[in-house]
Amino acid sequence: MCGMAILKIARMGHPVLLGRAAPVSDPTAPEMRRLVADMAETLADAGGIGLAAPQVFQPRRLFLWRDGPELRVLFNPTLQSVGDAFEEGWEGCLSIPGLRGRVPRAQRVAWRGWNERGQPCSGEAEGLAARVLQHENDHLDGIFYLMRMNDLAQLGFNEELDRAGMPRR
Ligand code: NI
Protein backbone atom coordinates (compact mmCIF):
# COMPACT_ATOMS: atom_id res chain seq x y z
CA MET A 1 0.00 0.00 0.00
CA CYS A 2 1.19 3.49 -0.67
CA GLY A 3 0.70 6.67 1.26
CA MET A 4 0.87 5.17 4.75
CA ALA A 5 2.90 6.97 7.34
CA ILE A 6 4.44 6.25 10.71
CA LEU A 7 2.93 8.80 13.06
CA LYS A 8 4.57 10.51 16.00
CA ILE A 9 3.40 9.07 19.33
CA ALA A 10 2.36 11.52 22.07
CA ARG A 11 4.04 10.92 25.43
CA MET A 12 2.63 11.34 28.90
CA GLY A 13 2.49 15.02 29.79
CA HIS A 14 1.04 16.11 26.45
CA PRO A 15 -2.51 17.48 27.01
CA VAL A 16 -3.95 15.46 24.09
CA LEU A 17 -3.62 12.37 26.31
CA LEU A 18 -5.60 13.85 29.19
CA GLY A 19 -8.85 14.92 27.54
CA ARG A 20 -12.02 13.11 26.62
CA ALA A 21 -11.87 12.17 22.92
CA ALA A 22 -14.77 13.05 20.59
CA PRO A 23 -17.02 10.42 18.97
CA VAL A 24 -16.44 9.61 15.29
CA SER A 25 -19.56 10.35 13.24
CA ASP A 26 -18.52 8.37 10.15
CA PRO A 27 -15.96 5.57 10.53
CA THR A 28 -15.95 5.12 6.72
CA ALA A 29 -14.86 8.73 6.02
CA PRO A 30 -11.65 8.93 3.95
CA GLU A 31 -9.77 10.71 6.75
CA MET A 32 -10.68 7.88 9.15
CA ARG A 33 -9.53 5.26 6.62
CA ARG A 34 -6.27 7.12 6.33
CA LEU A 35 -5.92 7.46 10.11
CA VAL A 36 -6.52 3.73 10.67
CA ALA A 37 -3.95 2.80 8.00
CA ASP A 38 -1.39 5.14 9.53
CA MET A 39 -2.11 3.88 13.05
CA ALA A 40 -1.67 0.28 11.85
CA GLU A 41 1.70 1.23 10.37
CA THR A 42 2.67 3.08 13.54
CA LEU A 43 1.66 0.18 15.79
CA ALA A 44 3.58 -2.34 13.67
CA ASP A 45 6.67 -0.10 13.75
CA ALA A 46 6.47 0.43 17.51
CA GLY A 47 5.81 -3.25 18.23
CA GLY A 48 2.84 -2.67 20.53
CA ILE A 49 -0.43 -4.58 20.89
CA GLY A 50 -2.78 -1.60 21.00
CA LEU A 51 -2.90 2.05 19.97
CA ALA A 52 -5.58 4.66 20.64
CA ALA A 53 -6.09 7.70 18.39
CA PRO A 54 -5.24 10.28 21.10
CA GLN A 55 -1.78 8.67 21.25
CA VAL A 56 -1.17 9.94 17.70
CA PHE A 57 -2.53 13.42 18.51
CA GLN A 58 -6.05 12.65 17.19
CA PRO A 59 -8.57 13.09 20.04
CA ARG A 60 -11.18 10.79 18.45
CA ARG A 61 -12.85 7.71 19.89
CA LEU A 62 -11.14 4.83 18.13
CA PHE A 63 -8.37 2.38 18.82
CA LEU A 64 -6.58 -0.54 17.22
CA TRP A 65 -5.73 -3.74 19.02
CA ARG A 66 -4.10 -7.01 18.15
CA ASP A 67 -6.45 -9.96 18.68
CA GLY A 68 -4.21 -12.97 18.10
CA PRO A 69 -2.96 -12.65 14.52
CA GLU A 70 -5.67 -10.16 13.61
CA LEU A 71 -5.42 -6.39 13.88
CA ARG A 72 -8.83 -5.01 14.77
CA VAL A 73 -10.28 -1.51 14.85
CA LEU A 74 -13.06 -0.27 17.09
CA PHE A 75 -14.82 3.09 16.73
CA ASN A 76 -16.89 4.70 19.50
CA PRO A 77 -16.38 1.71 21.81
CA THR A 78 -18.22 0.92 25.00
CA LEU A 79 -16.92 -1.65 27.48
CA GLN A 80 -18.68 -3.36 30.33
CA SER A 81 -17.11 -5.74 32.79
CA VAL A 82 -18.68 -9.20 32.91
CA GLY A 83 -18.78 -10.75 36.37
CA ASP A 84 -16.75 -9.28 39.19
CA ALA A 85 -13.44 -11.06 38.78
CA PHE A 86 -10.37 -8.82 38.64
CA GLU A 87 -6.80 -9.85 37.96
CA GLU A 88 -3.46 -8.11 38.14
CA GLY A 89 -1.14 -8.08 35.15
CA TRP A 90 1.81 -6.15 33.77
CA GLU A 91 1.12 -3.33 31.32
CA GLY A 92 3.24 -0.94 29.35
CA CYS A 93 2.23 1.96 27.14
CA LEU A 94 3.77 3.45 24.00
CA SER A 95 3.13 6.89 25.53
CA ILE A 96 5.16 5.97 28.65
CA PRO A 97 8.19 4.34 27.03
CA GLY A 98 10.51 2.08 29.01
CA LEU A 99 8.21 1.42 31.97
CA ARG A 100 5.74 -1.24 33.01
CA GLY A 101 3.53 -1.75 36.01
CA ARG A 102 1.06 -4.16 37.55
CA VAL A 103 -2.53 -3.09 36.99
CA PRO A 104 -5.78 -4.63 38.21
CA ARG A 105 -8.35 -5.10 35.42
CA ALA A 106 -11.67 -6.82 34.97
CA GLN A 107 -10.91 -10.39 33.91
CA ARG A 108 -13.73 -10.40 31.37
CA VAL A 109 -15.40 -7.60 29.39
CA ALA A 110 -18.20 -7.23 26.86
CA TRP A 111 -17.37 -4.70 24.15
CA ARG A 112 -19.33 -3.05 21.39
CA GLY A 113 -18.70 -0.37 18.79
CA TRP A 114 -18.38 0.07 15.04
CA ASN A 115 -15.85 -1.39 12.64
CA GLU A 116 -14.06 0.37 9.79
CA ARG A 117 -16.95 -0.46 7.43
CA GLY A 118 -19.33 1.44 9.69
CA GLN A 119 -21.02 -1.77 10.88
CA PRO A 120 -21.91 -2.35 14.53
CA CYS A 121 -19.85 -5.08 16.14
CA SER A 122 -19.63 -6.59 19.60
CA GLY A 123 -18.02 -9.40 21.49
CA GLU A 124 -16.54 -10.62 24.74
CA ALA A 125 -12.91 -10.81 25.69
CA GLU A 126 -10.99 -12.20 28.64
CA GLY A 127 -7.49 -12.21 30.02
CA LEU A 128 -4.92 -10.34 27.94
CA ALA A 129 -7.43 -9.28 25.25
CA ALA A 130 -9.76 -7.85 27.92
CA ARG A 131 -6.79 -6.05 29.48
CA VAL A 132 -5.74 -4.49 26.15
CA LEU A 133 -9.31 -3.34 25.45
CA GLN A 134 -9.57 -1.69 28.88
CA HIS A 135 -6.15 -0.04 28.52
CA GLU A 136 -6.95 1.38 25.06
CA ASN A 137 -10.48 2.43 25.99
CA ASP A 138 -9.06 4.34 28.96
CA HIS A 139 -6.93 6.42 26.57
CA LEU A 140 -10.18 7.77 25.05
CA ASP A 141 -11.03 9.21 28.47
CA GLY A 142 -7.60 10.58 29.34
CA ILE A 143 -6.71 7.74 31.71
CA PHE A 144 -3.24 6.14 31.93
CA TYR A 145 -2.62 2.67 33.35
CA LEU A 146 -0.65 4.35 36.15
CA MET A 147 -3.91 5.88 37.39
CA ARG A 148 -5.38 2.37 37.75
CA MET A 149 -2.52 0.95 39.79
CA ASN A 150 -3.04 0.05 43.44
CA ASP A 151 0.63 -0.07 44.32
CA LEU A 152 3.17 2.19 42.61
CA ALA A 153 5.94 0.04 44.08
CA GLN A 154 4.92 -2.32 41.26
CA LEU A 155 6.06 0.17 38.61
CA GLY A 156 9.50 0.03 37.10
CA PHE A 157 11.83 0.37 34.17
CA ASN A 158 11.67 -2.64 31.85
CA GLU A 159 15.44 -3.15 32.03
CA GLU A 160 15.41 -3.34 35.82
CA LEU A 161 12.30 -5.51 36.01
CA ASP A 162 13.78 -7.88 33.40
CA ARG A 163 17.00 -8.05 35.42
CA ALA A 164 14.97 -8.82 38.55
CA GLY A 165 13.22 -11.64 36.68
CA MET A 166 9.78 -10.07 36.65
CA PRO A 167 7.51 -11.30 33.85
CA ARG A 168 6.60 -9.18 30.84
CA ARG A 169 2.86 -9.87 31.30
NI1 NI B 1 -1.26 2.99 26.30
PDB file of C-alpha atoms and ligand atoms in Angstrom:
ATOM      1  CA  MET A   1       0.000   0.000   0.000  1.00  0.00           C
ATOM      2  CA  CYS A   2       1.193   3.494  -0.668  1.00  0.00           C
ATOM      3  CA  GLY A   3       0.703   6.671   1.262  1.00  0.00           C
ATOM      4  CA  MET A   4       0.866   5.166   4.747  1.00  0.00           C
ATOM      5  CA  ALA A   5       2.897   6.971   7.343  1.00  0.00           C
ATOM      6  CA  ILE A   6       4.440   6.251  10.710  1.00  0.00           C
ATOM      7  CA  LEU A   7       2.934   8.802  13.060  1.00  0.00           C
ATOM      8  CA  LYS A   8       4.570  10.510  15.999  1.00  0.00           C
ATOM      9  CA  ILE A   9       3.399   9.075  19.332  1.00  0.00           C
ATOM     10  CA  ALA A  10       2.359  11.516  22.072  1.00  0.00           C
ATOM     11  CA  ARG A  11       4.038  10.919  25.427  1.00  0.00           C
ATOM     12  CA  MET A  12       2.634  11.341  28.901  1.00  0.00           C
ATOM     13  CA  GLY A  13       2.495  15.018  29.786  1.00  0.00           C
ATOM     14  CA  HIS A  14       1.035  16.113  26.452  1.00  0.00           C
ATOM     15  CA  PRO A  15      -2.509  17.476  27.012  1.00  0.00           C
ATOM     16  CA  VAL A  16      -3.947  15.461  24.088  1.00  0.00           C
ATOM     17  CA  LEU A  17      -3.619  12.374  26.305  1.00  0.00           C
ATOM     18  CA  LEU A  18      -5.601  13.852  29.189  1.00  0.00           C
ATOM     19  CA  GLY A  19      -8.852  14.919  27.537  1.00  0.00           C
ATOM     20  CA  ARG A  20     -12.019  13.108  26.624  1.00  0.00           C
ATOM     21  CA  ALA A  21     -11.874  12.169  22.924  1.00  0.00           C
ATOM     22  CA  ALA A  22     -14.773  13.048  20.589  1.00  0.00           C
ATOM     23  CA  PRO A  23     -17.017  10.424  18.966  1.00  0.00           C
ATOM     24  CA  VAL A  24     -16.440   9.605  15.290  1.00  0.00           C
ATOM     25  CA  SER A  25     -19.561  10.352  13.243  1.00  0.00           C
ATOM     26  CA  ASP A  26     -18.522   8.366  10.148  1.00  0.00           C
ATOM     27  CA  PRO A  27     -15.957   5.567  10.535  1.00  0.00           C
ATOM     28  CA  THR A  28     -15.945   5.122   6.725  1.00  0.00           C
ATOM     29  CA  ALA A  29     -14.861   8.729   6.017  1.00  0.00           C
ATOM     30  CA  PRO A  30     -11.654   8.932   3.949  1.00  0.00           C
ATOM     31  CA  GLU A  31      -9.774  10.712   6.750  1.00  0.00           C
ATOM     32  CA  MET A  32     -10.676   7.875   9.146  1.00  0.00           C
ATOM     33  CA  ARG A  33      -9.534   5.262   6.619  1.00  0.00           C
ATOM     34  CA  ARG A  34      -6.270   7.122   6.330  1.00  0.00           C
ATOM     35  CA  LEU A  35      -5.917   7.458  10.106  1.00  0.00           C
ATOM     36  CA  VAL A  36      -6.521   3.726  10.666  1.00  0.00           C
ATOM     37  CA  ALA A  37      -3.948   2.798   7.998  1.00  0.00           C
ATOM     38  CA  ASP A  38      -1.390   5.142   9.529  1.00  0.00           C
ATOM     39  CA  MET A  39      -2.114   3.883  13.050  1.00  0.00           C
ATOM     40  CA  ALA A  40      -1.666   0.285  11.853  1.00  0.00           C
ATOM     41  CA  GLU A  41       1.704   1.228  10.369  1.00  0.00           C
ATOM     42  CA  THR A  42       2.675   3.075  13.540  1.00  0.00           C
ATOM     43  CA  LEU A  43       1.664   0.180  15.791  1.00  0.00           C
ATOM     44  CA  ALA A  44       3.582  -2.337  13.674  1.00  0.00           C
ATOM     45  CA  ASP A  45       6.668  -0.102  13.749  1.00  0.00           C
ATOM     46  CA  ALA A  46       6.474   0.427  17.513  1.00  0.00           C
ATOM     47  CA  GLY A  47       5.812  -3.251  18.229  1.00  0.00           C
ATOM     48  CA  GLY A  48       2.839  -2.665  20.532  1.00  0.00           C
ATOM     49  CA  ILE A  49      -0.430  -4.578  20.892  1.00  0.00           C
ATOM     50  CA  GLY A  50      -2.778  -1.598  21.003  1.00  0.00           C
ATOM     51  CA  LEU A  51      -2.902   2.047  19.965  1.00  0.00           C
ATOM     52  CA  ALA A  52      -5.578   4.662  20.636  1.00  0.00           C
ATOM     53  CA  ALA A  53      -6.091   7.698  18.390  1.00  0.00           C
ATOM     54  CA  PRO A  54      -5.235  10.283  21.095  1.00  0.00           C
ATOM     55  CA  GLN A  55      -1.780   8.674  21.250  1.00  0.00           C
ATOM     56  CA  VAL A  56      -1.168   9.939  17.704  1.00  0.00           C
ATOM     57  CA  PHE A  57      -2.533  13.418  18.511  1.00  0.00           C
ATOM     58  CA  GLN A  58      -6.050  12.648  17.191  1.00  0.00           C
ATOM     59  CA  PRO A  59      -8.574  13.090  20.038  1.00  0.00           C
ATOM     60  CA  ARG A  60     -11.182  10.795  18.450  1.00  0.00           C
ATOM     61  CA  ARG A  61     -12.853   7.706  19.893  1.00  0.00           C
ATOM     62  CA  LEU A  62     -11.141   4.829  18.133  1.00  0.00           C
ATOM     63  CA  PHE A  63      -8.373   2.376  18.822  1.00  0.00           C
ATOM     64  CA  LEU A  64      -6.582  -0.541  17.219  1.00  0.00           C
ATOM     65  CA  TRP A  65      -5.728  -3.738  19.024  1.00  0.00           C
ATOM     66  CA  ARG A  66      -4.103  -7.010  18.153  1.00  0.00           C
ATOM     67  CA  ASP A  67      -6.455  -9.956  18.684  1.00  0.00           C
ATOM     68  CA  GLY A  68      -4.208 -12.974  18.103  1.00  0.00           C
ATOM     69  CA  PRO A  69      -2.960 -12.650  14.519  1.00  0.00           C
ATOM     70  CA  GLU A  70      -5.666 -10.164  13.606  1.00  0.00           C
ATOM     71  CA  LEU A  71      -5.421  -6.389  13.884  1.00  0.00           C
ATOM     72  CA  ARG A  72      -8.831  -5.009  14.773  1.00  0.00           C
ATOM     73  CA  VAL A  73     -10.279  -1.505  14.847  1.00  0.00           C
ATOM     74  CA  LEU A  74     -13.056  -0.274  17.086  1.00  0.00           C
ATOM     75  CA  PHE A  75     -14.820   3.088  16.732  1.00  0.00           C
ATOM     76  CA  ASN A  76     -16.889   4.703  19.502  1.00  0.00           C
ATOM     77  CA  PRO A  77     -16.382   1.714  21.813  1.00  0.00           C
ATOM     78  CA  THR A  78     -18.221   0.922  25.005  1.00  0.00           C
ATOM     79  CA  LEU A  79     -16.920  -1.645  27.484  1.00  0.00           C
ATOM     80  CA  GLN A  80     -18.677  -3.356  30.328  1.00  0.00           C
ATOM     81  CA  SER A  81     -17.110  -5.740  32.787  1.00  0.00           C
ATOM     82  CA  VAL A  82     -18.684  -9.202  32.914  1.00  0.00           C
ATOM     83  CA  GLY A  83     -18.784 -10.747  36.370  1.00  0.00           C
ATOM     84  CA  ASP A  84     -16.755  -9.277  39.194  1.00  0.00           C
ATOM     85  CA  ALA A  85     -13.440 -11.062  38.783  1.00  0.00           C
ATOM     86  CA  PHE A  86     -10.373  -8.825  38.645  1.00  0.00           C
ATOM     87  CA  GLU A  87      -6.802  -9.855  37.964  1.00  0.00           C
ATOM     88  CA  GLU A  88      -3.460  -8.114  38.141  1.00  0.00           C
ATOM     89  CA  GLY A  89      -1.140  -8.081  35.153  1.00  0.00           C
ATOM     90  CA  TRP A  90       1.809  -6.148  33.769  1.00  0.00           C
ATOM     91  CA  GLU A  91       1.122  -3.326  31.318  1.00  0.00           C
ATOM     92  CA  GLY A  92       3.245  -0.939  29.346  1.00  0.00           C
ATOM     93  CA  CYS A  93       2.231   1.956  27.136  1.00  0.00           C
ATOM     94  CA  LEU A  94       3.768   3.446  23.998  1.00  0.00           C
ATOM     95  CA  SER A  95       3.129   6.888  25.533  1.00  0.00           C
ATOM     96  CA  ILE A  96       5.162   5.966  28.649  1.00  0.00           C
ATOM     97  CA  PRO A  97       8.188   4.345  27.034  1.00  0.00           C
ATOM     98  CA  GLY A  98      10.507   2.081  29.008  1.00  0.00           C
ATOM     99  CA  LEU A  99       8.208   1.420  31.968  1.00  0.00           C
ATOM    100  CA  ARG A 100       5.745  -1.236  33.006  1.00  0.00           C
ATOM    101  CA  GLY A 101       3.535  -1.751  36.014  1.00  0.00           C
ATOM    102  CA  ARG A 102       1.065  -4.157  37.550  1.00  0.00           C
ATOM    103  CA  VAL A 103      -2.527  -3.095  36.990  1.00  0.00           C
ATOM    104  CA  PRO A 104      -5.782  -4.631  38.211  1.00  0.00           C
ATOM    105  CA  ARG A 105      -8.352  -5.095  35.416  1.00  0.00           C
ATOM    106  CA  ALA A 106     -11.674  -6.823  34.968  1.00  0.00           C
ATOM    107  CA  GLN A 107     -10.910 -10.392  33.910  1.00  0.00           C
ATOM    108  CA  ARG A 108     -13.726 -10.396  31.368  1.00  0.00           C
ATOM    109  CA  VAL A 109     -15.405  -7.602  29.388  1.00  0.00           C
ATOM    110  CA  ALA A 110     -18.199  -7.229  26.864  1.00  0.00           C
ATOM    111  CA  TRP A 111     -17.375  -4.704  24.147  1.00  0.00           C
ATOM    112  CA  ARG A 112     -19.328  -3.049  21.394  1.00  0.00           C
ATOM    113  CA  GLY A 113     -18.696  -0.367  18.794  1.00  0.00           C
ATOM    114  CA  TRP A 114     -18.382   0.073  15.039  1.00  0.00           C
ATOM    115  CA  ASN A 115     -15.849  -1.392  12.641  1.00  0.00           C
ATOM    116  CA  GLU A 116     -14.057   0.366   9.790  1.00  0.00           C
ATOM    117  CA  ARG A 117     -16.949  -0.458   7.432  1.00  0.00           C
ATOM    118  CA  GLY A 118     -19.332   1.439   9.694  1.00  0.00           C
ATOM    119  CA  GLN A 119     -21.021  -1.767  10.880  1.00  0.00           C
ATOM    120  CA  PRO A 120     -21.914  -2.353  14.528  1.00  0.00           C
ATOM    121  CA  CYS A 121     -19.848  -5.084  16.141  1.00  0.00           C
ATOM    122  CA  SER A 122     -19.629  -6.588  19.596  1.00  0.00           C
ATOM    123  CA  GLY A 123     -18.017  -9.405  21.488  1.00  0.00           C
ATOM    124  CA  GLU A 124     -16.539 -10.621  24.742  1.00  0.00           C
ATOM    125  CA  ALA A 125     -12.912 -10.809  25.692  1.00  0.00           C
ATOM    126  CA  GLU A 126     -10.995 -12.200  28.637  1.00  0.00           C
ATOM    127  CA  GLY A 127      -7.493 -12.206  30.015  1.00  0.00           C
ATOM    128  CA  LEU A 128      -4.921 -10.342  27.939  1.00  0.00           C
ATOM    129  CA  ALA A 129      -7.433  -9.280  25.250  1.00  0.00           C
ATOM    130  CA  ALA A 130      -9.759  -7.855  27.919  1.00  0.00           C
ATOM    131  CA  ARG A 131      -6.790  -6.051  29.478  1.00  0.00           C
ATOM    132  CA  VAL A 132      -5.740  -4.491  26.151  1.00  0.00           C
ATOM    133  CA  LEU A 133      -9.307  -3.340  25.454  1.00  0.00           C
ATOM    134  CA  GLN A 134      -9.567  -1.694  28.885  1.00  0.00           C
ATOM    135  CA  HIS A 135      -6.153  -0.043  28.516  1.00  0.00           C
ATOM    136  CA  GLU A 136      -6.945   1.383  25.056  1.00  0.00           C
ATOM    137  CA  ASN A 137     -10.480   2.427  25.986  1.00  0.00           C
ATOM    138  CA  ASP A 138      -9.058   4.335  28.964  1.00  0.00           C
ATOM    139  CA  HIS A 139      -6.926   6.421  26.572  1.00  0.00           C
ATOM    140  CA  LEU A 140     -10.179   7.769  25.054  1.00  0.00           C
ATOM    141  CA  ASP A 141     -11.034   9.207  28.469  1.00  0.00           C
ATOM    142  CA  GLY A 142      -7.605  10.582  29.344  1.00  0.00           C
ATOM    143  CA  ILE A 143      -6.706   7.739  31.711  1.00  0.00           C
ATOM    144  CA  PHE A 144      -3.239   6.137  31.929  1.00  0.00           C
ATOM    145  CA  TYR A 145      -2.619   2.670  33.351  1.00  0.00           C
ATOM    146  CA  LEU A 146      -0.654   4.350  36.149  1.00  0.00           C
ATOM    147  CA  MET A 147      -3.910   5.883  37.385  1.00  0.00           C
ATOM    148  CA  ARG A 148      -5.380   2.369  37.748  1.00  0.00           C
ATOM    149  CA  MET A 149      -2.520   0.953  39.792  1.00  0.00           C
ATOM    150  CA  ASN A 150      -3.042   0.051  43.441  1.00  0.00           C
ATOM    151  CA  ASP A 151       0.631  -0.069  44.319  1.00  0.00           C
ATOM    152  CA  LEU A 152       3.169   2.194  42.615  1.00  0.00           C
ATOM    153  CA  ALA A 153       5.939   0.037  44.079  1.00  0.00           C
ATOM    154  CA  GLN A 154       4.919  -2.325  41.257  1.00  0.00           C
ATOM    155  CA  LEU A 155       6.057   0.170  38.610  1.00  0.00           C
ATOM    156  CA  GLY A 156       9.502   0.029  37.101  1.00  0.00           C
ATOM    157  CA  PHE A 157      11.825   0.373  34.168  1.00  0.00           C
ATOM    158  CA  ASN A 158      11.669  -2.637  31.846  1.00  0.00           C
ATOM    159  CA  GLU A 159      15.442  -3.151  32.029  1.00  0.00           C
ATOM    160  CA  GLU A 160      15.406  -3.338  35.817  1.00  0.00           C
ATOM    161  CA  LEU A 161      12.299  -5.514  36.006  1.00  0.00           C
ATOM    162  CA  ASP A 162      13.782  -7.884  33.400  1.00  0.00           C
ATOM    163  CA  ARG A 163      17.000  -8.047  35.419  1.00  0.00           C
ATOM    164  CA  ALA A 164      14.973  -8.815  38.546  1.00  0.00           C
ATOM    165  CA  GLY A 165      13.223 -11.644  36.675  1.00  0.00           C
ATOM    166  CA  MET A 166       9.777 -10.065  36.648  1.00  0.00           C
ATOM    167  CA  PRO A 167       7.512 -11.303  33.854  1.00  0.00           C
ATOM    168  CA  ARG A 168       6.604  -9.177  30.835  1.00  0.00           C
ATOM    169  CA  ARG A 169       2.863  -9.871  31.303  1.00  0.00           C
TER     170      ARG A 169
HETATM  171 NI    NI B   1      -1.263   2.994  26.303  1.00  0.00          NI
END
